[in-house]
Amino acid sequence: DPGATALHECASGRSWTFAELDAASAAPPPPGVPVLFPGGNGADFLITVLRAWRHGRIVCPLDAGAAAPVFDAGALVRRFPDAVHLKTTSATTGAARLVAFNAAQLAADARAIVERMGLAPDAPN
């Protein structure tokens, strides 16, 4: 439903429909940038994730105020060509590491969360 509200940002009071999110994510990321690092918890975070996925880039979310990890993105793409998401570990047992996920793994995780939490269009979280 393109006209339905997809996102409401409480801090700004702004809302986006599914069509508006689609339009906001249409602009391609800069060329030669294989990994995007969205941060914070506002609408820009979600729009950056959608833009990355739409244009075949990898997403590596950052905690608010965190610096992007330094790594050879080209080597990562060559080693994990189907990667769409990177997670940084907490570094509680040593140096932080990157864990790569493909789209099927992310979708399976989302399906499990929706099922376990009983989420539905008439009962959103």
mmCIF file of C-alpha atoms in Angstrom, residues 3-123:
data_model
loop_
_atom_site.group_PDB
_atom_site.id
_atom_site.type_symbol
_atom_site.label_atom_id
_atom_site.label_comp_id
_atom_site.label_asym_id
_atom_site.label_seq_id
_atom_site.Cartn_x
_atom_site.Cartn_y
_atom_site.Cartn_z
ATOM 1 C CA GLY A 3 -0.014 5.564 0.464
ATOM 2 C CA ALA A 4 0.020 3.950 3.910
ATOM 3 C CA THR A 5 2.209 5.377 6.641
ATOM 4 C CA ALA A 6 5.413 3.363 6.784
ATOM 5 C CA LEU A 7 7.446 5.401 9.258
ATOM 6 C CA HIS A 8 6.795 8.067 11.860
ATOM 7 C CA GLU A 9 9.757 9.828 13.436
ATOM 8 C CA CYS A 10 8.675 11.000 16.874
ATOM 9 C CA ALA A 11 11.592 13.425 17.351
ATOM 10 C CA SER A 12 10.713 15.474 14.266
ATOM 11 C CA GLY A 13 7.019 14.632 14.024
ATOM 12 C CA ARG A 14 7.493 13.745 10.361
ATOM 13 C CA SER A 15 5.873 10.728 8.718
ATOM 14 C CA TRP A 16 6.694 8.915 5.478
ATOM 15 C CA THR A 17 4.465 6.728 3.337
ATOM 16 C CA PHE A 18 5.844 3.622 1.675
ATOM 17 C CA ALA A 19 5.952 5.570 -1.606
ATOM 18 C CA GLU A 20 7.918 8.392 0.049
ATOM 19 C CA LEU A 21 10.446 5.948 1.520
ATOM 20 C CA ASP A 22 10.790 4.387 -1.914
ATOM 21 C CA ALA A 23 11.509 7.807 -3.433
ATOM 22 C CA ALA A 24 13.908 8.770 -0.630
ATOM 23 C CA SER A 25 15.947 5.630 -1.180
ATOM 24 C CA ALA A 26 16.126 6.038 -4.964
ATOM 25 C CA ALA A 27 19.251 8.220 -5.072
ATOM 26 C CA PRO A 28 22.305 6.010 -5.550
ATOM 27 C CA PRO A 29 25.147 6.104 -3.035
ATOM 28 C CA PRO A 30 28.458 7.556 -4.221
ATOM 29 C CA PRO A 31 30.189 5.378 -6.817
ATOM 30 C CA GLY A 32 32.968 3.150 -5.550
ATOM 31 C CA VAL A 33 31.574 3.003 -1.998
ATOM 32 C CA PRO A 34 30.703 -0.666 -1.368
ATOM 33 C CA VAL A 35 29.732 -0.262 2.309
ATOM 34 C CA LEU A 36 27.422 2.328 3.875
ATOM 35 C CA PHE A 37 27.565 3.077 7.599
ATOM 36 C CA PRO A 38 24.198 4.366 8.856
ATOM 37 C CA GLY A 39 24.156 5.574 12.437
ATOM 38 C CA GLY A 40 21.796 7.005 14.988
ATOM 39 C CA ASN A 41 18.155 6.153 15.400
ATOM 40 C CA GLY A 42 16.319 8.561 13.110
ATOM 41 C CA ALA A 43 14.694 8.224 9.732
ATOM 42 C CA ASP A 44 18.029 8.858 7.980
ATOM 43 C CA PHE A 45 19.264 5.541 9.369
ATOM 44 C CA LEU A 46 16.412 3.627 7.737
ATOM 45 C CA ILE A 47 16.633 5.553 4.465
ATOM 46 C CA THR A 48 20.372 4.826 4.239
ATOM 47 C CA VAL A 49 19.717 1.104 4.806
ATOM 48 C CA LEU A 50 17.040 1.055 2.105
ATOM 49 C CA ARG A 51 19.300 2.980 -0.289
ATOM 50 C CA ALA A 52 22.166 0.546 0.286
ATOM 51 C CA TRP A 53 20.040 -2.547 -0.272
ATOM 52 C CA ARG A 54 18.335 -1.037 -3.308
ATOM 53 C CA HIS A 55 21.658 -0.262 -4.966
ATOM 54 C CA GLY A 56 23.472 -3.466 -4.038
ATOM 55 C CA ARG A 57 25.661 -2.024 -1.290
ATOM 56 C CA ILE A 58 26.526 -3.548 2.064
ATOM 57 C CA VAL A 59 25.145 -2.033 5.279
ATOM 58 C CA CYS A 60 27.255 -1.800 8.437
ATOM 59 C CA PRO A 61 25.106 -0.094 11.107
ATOM 60 C CA LEU A 62 26.891 1.983 13.723
ATOM 61 C CA ASP A 63 25.889 2.792 17.271
ATOM 62 C CA ALA A 64 25.336 6.496 17.853
ATOM 63 C CA GLY A 65 28.687 8.266 17.944
ATOM 64 C CA ALA A 66 30.661 5.179 16.878
ATOM 65 C CA ALA A 67 33.334 5.445 14.222
ATOM 66 C CA ALA A 68 33.192 3.262 11.131
ATOM 67 C CA PRO A 69 35.492 0.252 11.405
ATOM 68 C CA VAL A 70 38.560 0.318 9.212
ATOM 69 C CA PHE A 71 38.867 -2.658 6.867
ATOM 70 C CA ASP A 72 39.547 -3.526 3.235
ATOM 71 C CA ALA A 73 36.021 -3.311 1.787
ATOM 72 C CA GLY A 74 37.170 -4.612 -1.601
ATOM 73 C CA ALA A 75 38.648 -7.743 -0.024
ATOM 74 C CA LEU A 76 35.472 -8.277 1.980
ATOM 75 C CA VAL A 77 33.294 -8.033 -1.143
ATOM 76 C CA ARG A 78 35.549 -10.484 -2.981
ATOM 77 C CA ARG A 79 35.481 -12.965 -0.084
ATOM 78 C CA PHE A 80 31.740 -12.620 0.636
ATOM 79 C CA PRO A 81 30.159 -11.569 -2.677
ATOM 80 C CA ASP A 82 26.606 -12.124 -1.425
ATOM 81 C CA ALA A 83 27.045 -10.087 1.791
ATOM 82 C CA VAL A 84 24.421 -7.392 2.374
ATOM 83 C CA HIS A 85 24.953 -6.659 6.068
ATOM 84 C CA LEU A 86 27.899 -6.446 8.456
ATOM 85 C CA LYS A 87 27.604 -6.645 12.196
ATOM 86 C CA THR A 88 30.368 -5.551 14.502
ATOM 87 C CA THR A 89 30.825 -7.748 17.543
ATOM 88 C CA SER A 90 30.894 -6.224 21.020
ATOM 89 C CA ALA A 91 34.607 -6.890 21.565
ATOM 90 C CA THR A 92 33.990 -8.211 25.084
ATOM 91 C CA THR A 93 36.350 -11.146 24.511
ATOM 92 C CA GLY A 94 38.964 -9.402 22.358
ATOM 93 C CA ALA A 95 39.086 -7.105 19.368
ATOM 94 C CA ALA A 96 35.814 -6.256 17.616
ATOM 95 C CA ARG A 97 35.172 -8.349 14.513
ATOM 96 C CA LEU A 98 32.903 -8.076 11.517
ATOM 97 C CA VAL A 99 30.322 -10.780 10.800
ATOM 98 C CA ALA A 100 28.860 -10.864 7.276
ATOM 99 C CA PHE A 101 25.248 -11.828 6.522
ATOM 100 C CA ASN A 102 23.547 -12.485 3.201
ATOM 101 C CA ALA A 103 19.977 -11.484 2.304
ATOM 102 C CA ALA A 104 18.495 -14.923 3.016
ATOM 103 C CA GLN A 105 19.972 -14.906 6.522
ATOM 104 C CA LEU A 106 18.569 -11.435 7.252
ATOM 105 C CA ALA A 107 15.137 -12.395 5.909
ATOM 106 C CA ALA A 108 15.059 -15.570 8.022
ATOM 107 C CA ASP A 109 15.935 -13.536 11.108
ATOM 108 C CA ALA A 110 13.175 -11.005 10.364
ATOM 109 C CA ARG A 111 10.612 -13.768 9.808
ATOM 110 C CA ALA A 112 11.551 -15.342 13.146
ATOM 111 C CA ILE A 113 11.203 -12.013 14.973
ATOM 112 C CA VAL A 114 7.798 -11.307 13.396
ATOM 113 C CA GLU A 115 6.595 -14.794 14.322
ATOM 114 C CA ARG A 116 7.908 -14.759 17.893
ATOM 115 C CA MET A 117 6.592 -11.276 18.622
ATOM 116 C CA GLY A 118 3.236 -11.884 16.915
ATOM 117 C CA LEU A 119 3.629 -8.816 14.710
ATOM 118 C CA ALA A 120 0.978 -8.138 12.062
ATOM 119 C CA PRO A 121 -0.311 -5.114 10.123
ATOM 120 C CA ASP A 122 -3.162 -4.773 12.638
ATOM 121 C CA ALA A 123 -0.805 -5.251 15.628
#
